[in-house]
CSV table of C-alpha atoms in Angstrom, one decimal:
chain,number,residue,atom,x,y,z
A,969,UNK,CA,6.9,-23.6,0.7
A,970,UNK,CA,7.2,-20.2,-1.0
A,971,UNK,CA,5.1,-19.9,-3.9
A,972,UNK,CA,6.8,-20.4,-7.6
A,973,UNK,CA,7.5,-17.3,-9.5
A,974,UNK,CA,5.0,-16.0,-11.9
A,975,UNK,CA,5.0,-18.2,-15.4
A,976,UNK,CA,5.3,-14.8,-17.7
A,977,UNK,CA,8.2,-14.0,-15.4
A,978,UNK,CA,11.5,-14.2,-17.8
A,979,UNK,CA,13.5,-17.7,-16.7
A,980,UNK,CA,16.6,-15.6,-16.4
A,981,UNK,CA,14.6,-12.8,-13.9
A,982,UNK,CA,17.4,-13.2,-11.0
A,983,UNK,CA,20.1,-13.4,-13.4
A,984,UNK,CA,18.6,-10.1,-14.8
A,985,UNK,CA,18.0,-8.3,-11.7
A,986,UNK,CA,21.6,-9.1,-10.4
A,987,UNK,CA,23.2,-7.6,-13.3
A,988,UNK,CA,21.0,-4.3,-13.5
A,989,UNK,CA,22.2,-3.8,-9.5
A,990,UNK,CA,23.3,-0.5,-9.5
A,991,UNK,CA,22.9,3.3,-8.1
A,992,UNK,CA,19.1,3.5,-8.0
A,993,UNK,CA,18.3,-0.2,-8.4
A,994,UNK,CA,16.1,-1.8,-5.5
A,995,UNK,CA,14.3,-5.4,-5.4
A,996,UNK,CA,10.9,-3.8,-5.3
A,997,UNK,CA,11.2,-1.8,-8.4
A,998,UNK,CA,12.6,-4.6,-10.8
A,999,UNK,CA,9.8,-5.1,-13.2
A,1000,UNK,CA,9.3,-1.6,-14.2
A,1001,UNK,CA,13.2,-1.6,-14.7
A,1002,UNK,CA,13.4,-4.8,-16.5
A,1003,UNK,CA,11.0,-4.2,-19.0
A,1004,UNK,CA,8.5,-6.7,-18.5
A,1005,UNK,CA,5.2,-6.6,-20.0
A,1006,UNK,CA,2.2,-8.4,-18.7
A,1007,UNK,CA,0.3,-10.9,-21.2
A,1008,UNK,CA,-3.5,-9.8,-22.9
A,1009,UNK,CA,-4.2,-13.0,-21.0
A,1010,UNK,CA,-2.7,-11.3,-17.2
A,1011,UNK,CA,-4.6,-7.9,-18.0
A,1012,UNK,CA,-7.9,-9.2,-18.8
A,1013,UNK,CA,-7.8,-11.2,-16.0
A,1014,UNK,CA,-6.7,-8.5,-13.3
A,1015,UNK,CA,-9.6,-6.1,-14.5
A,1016,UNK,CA,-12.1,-9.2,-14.6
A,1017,UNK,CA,-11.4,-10.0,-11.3
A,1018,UNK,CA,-14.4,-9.2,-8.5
A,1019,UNK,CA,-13.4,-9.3,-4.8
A,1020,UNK,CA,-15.4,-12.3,-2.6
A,1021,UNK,CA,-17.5,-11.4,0.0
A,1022,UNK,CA,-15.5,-12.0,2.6
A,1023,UNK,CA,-12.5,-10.0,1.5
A,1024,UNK,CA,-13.5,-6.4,3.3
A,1025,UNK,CA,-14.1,-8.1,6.7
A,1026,UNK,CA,-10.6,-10.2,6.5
A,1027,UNK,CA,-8.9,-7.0,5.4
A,1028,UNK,CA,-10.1,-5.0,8.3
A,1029,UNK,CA,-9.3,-7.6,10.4
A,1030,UNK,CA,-5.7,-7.2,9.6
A,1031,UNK,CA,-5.7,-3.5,9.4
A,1032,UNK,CA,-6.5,-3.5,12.7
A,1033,UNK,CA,-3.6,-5.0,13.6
A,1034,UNK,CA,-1.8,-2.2,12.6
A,1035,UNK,CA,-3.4,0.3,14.8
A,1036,UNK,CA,-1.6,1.9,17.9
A,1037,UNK,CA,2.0,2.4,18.1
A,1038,UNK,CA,4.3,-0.2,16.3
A,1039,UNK,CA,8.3,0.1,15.1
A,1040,UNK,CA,7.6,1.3,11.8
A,1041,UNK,CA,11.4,0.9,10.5
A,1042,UNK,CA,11.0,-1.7,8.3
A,1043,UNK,CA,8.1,0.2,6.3
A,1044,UNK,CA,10.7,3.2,5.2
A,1045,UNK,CA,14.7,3.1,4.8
A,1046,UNK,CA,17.2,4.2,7.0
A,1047,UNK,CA,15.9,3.5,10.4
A,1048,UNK,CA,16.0,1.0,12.8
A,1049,UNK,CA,13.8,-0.7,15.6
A,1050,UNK,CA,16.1,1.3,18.4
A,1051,UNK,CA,15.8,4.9,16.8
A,1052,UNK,CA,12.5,6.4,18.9
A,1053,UNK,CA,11.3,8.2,15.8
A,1054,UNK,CA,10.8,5.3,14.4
A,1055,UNK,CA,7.6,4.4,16.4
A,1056,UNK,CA,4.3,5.7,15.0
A,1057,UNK,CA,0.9,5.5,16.4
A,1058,UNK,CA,-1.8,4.3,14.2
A,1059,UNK,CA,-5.6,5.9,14.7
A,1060,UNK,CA,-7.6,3.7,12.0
A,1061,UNK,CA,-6.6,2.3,9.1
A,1062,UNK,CA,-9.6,0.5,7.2
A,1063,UNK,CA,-11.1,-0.2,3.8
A,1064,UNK,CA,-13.7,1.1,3.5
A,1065,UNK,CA,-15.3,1.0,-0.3
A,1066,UNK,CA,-15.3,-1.5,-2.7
A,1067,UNK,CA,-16.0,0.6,-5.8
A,1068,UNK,CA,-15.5,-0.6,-9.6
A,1069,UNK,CA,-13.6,2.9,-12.0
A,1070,UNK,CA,-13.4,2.0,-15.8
A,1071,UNK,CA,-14.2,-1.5,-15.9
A,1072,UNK,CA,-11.5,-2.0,-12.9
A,1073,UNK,CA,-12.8,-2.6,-9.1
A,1074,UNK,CA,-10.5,-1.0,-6.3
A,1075,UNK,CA,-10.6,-1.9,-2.5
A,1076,UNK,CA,-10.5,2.0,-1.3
A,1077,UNK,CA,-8.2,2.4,2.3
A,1078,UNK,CA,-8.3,5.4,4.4
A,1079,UNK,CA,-5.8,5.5,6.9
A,1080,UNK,CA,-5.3,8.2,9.5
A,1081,UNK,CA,-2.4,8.8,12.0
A,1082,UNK,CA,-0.3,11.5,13.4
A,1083,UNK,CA,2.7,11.6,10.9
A,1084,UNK,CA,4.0,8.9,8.4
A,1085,UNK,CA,7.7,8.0,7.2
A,1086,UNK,CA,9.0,7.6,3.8
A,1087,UNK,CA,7.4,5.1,2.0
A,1088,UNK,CA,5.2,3.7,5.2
A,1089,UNK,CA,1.4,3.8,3.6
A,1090,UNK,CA,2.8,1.8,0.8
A,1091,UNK,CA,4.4,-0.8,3.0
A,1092,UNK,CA,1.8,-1.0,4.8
A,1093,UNK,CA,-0.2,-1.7,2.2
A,1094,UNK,CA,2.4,-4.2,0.1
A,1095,UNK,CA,2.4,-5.8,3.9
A,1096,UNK,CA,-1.8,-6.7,4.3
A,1097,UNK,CA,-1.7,-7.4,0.4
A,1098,UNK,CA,1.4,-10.3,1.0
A,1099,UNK,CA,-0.4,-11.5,4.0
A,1100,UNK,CA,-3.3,-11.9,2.1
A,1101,UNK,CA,-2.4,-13.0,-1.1
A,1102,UNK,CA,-0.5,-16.0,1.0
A,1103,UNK,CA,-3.1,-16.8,3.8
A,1104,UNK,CA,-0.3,-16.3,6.5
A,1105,UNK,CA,-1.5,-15.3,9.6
A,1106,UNK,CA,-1.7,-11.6,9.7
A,1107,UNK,CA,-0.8,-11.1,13.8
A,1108,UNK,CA,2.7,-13.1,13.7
A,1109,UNK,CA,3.6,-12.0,10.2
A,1110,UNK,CA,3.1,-8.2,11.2
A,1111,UNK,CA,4.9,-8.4,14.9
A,1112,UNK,CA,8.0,-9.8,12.7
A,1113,UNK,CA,7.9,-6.5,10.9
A,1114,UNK,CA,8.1,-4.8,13.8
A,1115,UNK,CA,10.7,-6.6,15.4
A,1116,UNK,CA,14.3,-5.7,15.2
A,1117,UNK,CA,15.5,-7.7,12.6
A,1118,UNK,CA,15.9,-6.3,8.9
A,1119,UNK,CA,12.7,-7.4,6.9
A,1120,UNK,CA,12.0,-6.3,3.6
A,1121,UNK,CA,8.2,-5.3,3.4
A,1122,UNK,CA,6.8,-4.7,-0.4
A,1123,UNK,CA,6.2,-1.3,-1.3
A,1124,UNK,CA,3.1,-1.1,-3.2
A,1125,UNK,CA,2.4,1.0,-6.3
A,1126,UNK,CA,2.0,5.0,-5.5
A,1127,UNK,CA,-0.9,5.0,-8.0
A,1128,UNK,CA,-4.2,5.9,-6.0
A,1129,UNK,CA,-2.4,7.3,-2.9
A,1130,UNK,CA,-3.1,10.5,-1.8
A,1131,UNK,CA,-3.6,12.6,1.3
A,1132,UNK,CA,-7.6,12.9,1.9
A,1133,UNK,CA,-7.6,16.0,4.6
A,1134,UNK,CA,-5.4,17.3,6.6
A,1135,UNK,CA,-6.6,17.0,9.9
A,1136,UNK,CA,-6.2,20.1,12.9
A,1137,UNK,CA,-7.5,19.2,16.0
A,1138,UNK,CA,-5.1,19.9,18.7
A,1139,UNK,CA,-5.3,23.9,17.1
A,1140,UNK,CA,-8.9,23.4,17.2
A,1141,UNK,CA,-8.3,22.2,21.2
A,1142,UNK,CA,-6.3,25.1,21.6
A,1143,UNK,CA,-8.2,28.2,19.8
A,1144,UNK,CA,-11.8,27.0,21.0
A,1145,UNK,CA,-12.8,30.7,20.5
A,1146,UNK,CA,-11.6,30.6,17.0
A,1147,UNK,CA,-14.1,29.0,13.9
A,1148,UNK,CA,-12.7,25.1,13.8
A,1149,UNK,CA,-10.4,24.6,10.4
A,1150,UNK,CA,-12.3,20.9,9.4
A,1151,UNK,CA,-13.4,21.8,6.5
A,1152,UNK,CA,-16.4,20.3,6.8
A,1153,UNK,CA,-18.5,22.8,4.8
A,1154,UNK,CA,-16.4,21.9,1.8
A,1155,UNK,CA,-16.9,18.3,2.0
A,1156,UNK,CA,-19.4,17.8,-0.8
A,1157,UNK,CA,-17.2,19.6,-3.0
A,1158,UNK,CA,-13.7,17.9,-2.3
A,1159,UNK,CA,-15.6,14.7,-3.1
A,1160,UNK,CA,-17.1,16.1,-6.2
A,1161,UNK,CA,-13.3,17.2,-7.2
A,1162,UNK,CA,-12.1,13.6,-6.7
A,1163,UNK,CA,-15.1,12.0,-8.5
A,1164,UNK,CA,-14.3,14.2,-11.6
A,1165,UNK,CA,-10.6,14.8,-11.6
A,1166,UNK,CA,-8.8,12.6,-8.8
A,1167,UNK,CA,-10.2,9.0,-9.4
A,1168,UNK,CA,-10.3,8.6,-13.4
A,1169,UNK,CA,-6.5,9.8,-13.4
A,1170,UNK,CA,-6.1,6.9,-10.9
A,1171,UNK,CA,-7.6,4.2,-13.5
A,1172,UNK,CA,-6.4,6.1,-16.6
A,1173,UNK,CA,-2.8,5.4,-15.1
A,1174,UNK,CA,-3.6,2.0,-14.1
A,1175,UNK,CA,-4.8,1.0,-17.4
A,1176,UNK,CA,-1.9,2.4,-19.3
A,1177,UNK,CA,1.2,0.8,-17.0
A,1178,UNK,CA,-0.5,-2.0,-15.5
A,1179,UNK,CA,1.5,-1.0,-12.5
A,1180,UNK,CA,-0.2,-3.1,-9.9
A,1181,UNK,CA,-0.2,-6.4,-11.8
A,1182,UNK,CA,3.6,-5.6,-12.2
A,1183,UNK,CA,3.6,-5.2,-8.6
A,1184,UNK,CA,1.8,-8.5,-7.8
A,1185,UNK,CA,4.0,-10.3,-10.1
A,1186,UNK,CA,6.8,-9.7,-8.0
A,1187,UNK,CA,5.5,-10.2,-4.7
A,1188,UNK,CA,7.0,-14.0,-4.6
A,1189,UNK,CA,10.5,-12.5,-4.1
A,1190,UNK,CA,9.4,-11.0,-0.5
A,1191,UNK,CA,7.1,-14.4,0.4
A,1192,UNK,CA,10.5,-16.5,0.6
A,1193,UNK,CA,12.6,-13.8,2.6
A,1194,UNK,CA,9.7,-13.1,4.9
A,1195,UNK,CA,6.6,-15.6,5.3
A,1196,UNK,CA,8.5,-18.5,4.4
């Protein structure tokens, strides 16, 4: 059975997210346009809350999954399973930290392929979150999404994504006799920038929208159209 929806969810949530349908409105977005505010209770909670153990090794076991070449068209909009540049090919995707920022602890991904849609990292993200959050099995509950039929896949918040390096090899292949553009020498400083610049604007925006507990408090809605 799907799970029920949040108790701080307003009774009347469908009610309200039928009549704000409109140019602009999408299922995903509906608690930042709703107006929903999370209790002291939710918040305290959230940013209490310590990841088990076993979390890293179940999540890599599911990001896995996603690696190789998949149907990717119901991670953006506007495609579908029989459009070829819909198919993209995976390298890794992994977490690979566990790392508490401002009293908050965040599951760090790094994912790395050779070109992304719209809105796929997010999906694809919103996906292994759902799976998780539900105990469904990740294999069968990810070949669904890249079946055919029309499945709406959460998108998660865009808060902490961003592109870690750009990667060059096939010019590197192809210009041997030319210095390699990796960047490599500058890695001590890119990491330095993020530490002081990158990652406390990450929290600082966490803490003041609560944006992923919005996010999580939603995530019933796509249980009962997709796992259930």
């Amino acid at each position: 059975d799907a799970p029920p929806p949040h108790p701080e969810a307003p009774a009347d949530a469908e009610e309200e997210g039928k009549g704000q349908k409109g140019k602009g409105w999408k299922k995903e977005n509906f608690w930042e346009t709703s107006g929903y505010t999370p209790s002291p209770e939710e918040i305290a909670a959230l940013r209490a809350y310590r990841a088990p153990a076993d979390l890293k090794p179940r999540l890599n076991a599911l990001l896995a999954l996603m690696k190789g070449t998949h149907a990717f068209h119901n991670y953006t909009s506007g495609k579908t399973a029989a459009e070829a540049n819909a198919k993209r090919f995976i390298v890794s995707f992994t977490a690979t930290e566990v790392r508490e920022y401002g009293g908050i602890e965040f599951v760090e991904l790094q994912i790395e392929g050779q070109s992304f849609m719209l809105h796929q990292i997010r999906k694809m993200v919103g996906a292994a979150v759902l799976i998780l959050r539900y105990g469904r099995d990740p294999a069968s509950s990810l070949q669904a999404t890249w079946r055919s039929k029309r499945v709406h896949v959460p998108t998660a918040p865009p808060v902490g994504l961003l592109l870690g390096k750009v990667l060059f090899a096939q010019y590197n292949r192809q210009n041997k006799h030319l210095p390699p553009l990796d960047f490599h020498d500058l890695r001590d400083q890119l990491q330095a920038f993020k530490q002081a610049s990158v990652y406390p604007e990450i929290v600082r925006r966490e803490v003041e929208d609560n944006c992923t507990l919005r996010w999580l408090d939603e995530l019933h809605t796509f249980y009962s159209t997709w796992l259930n």
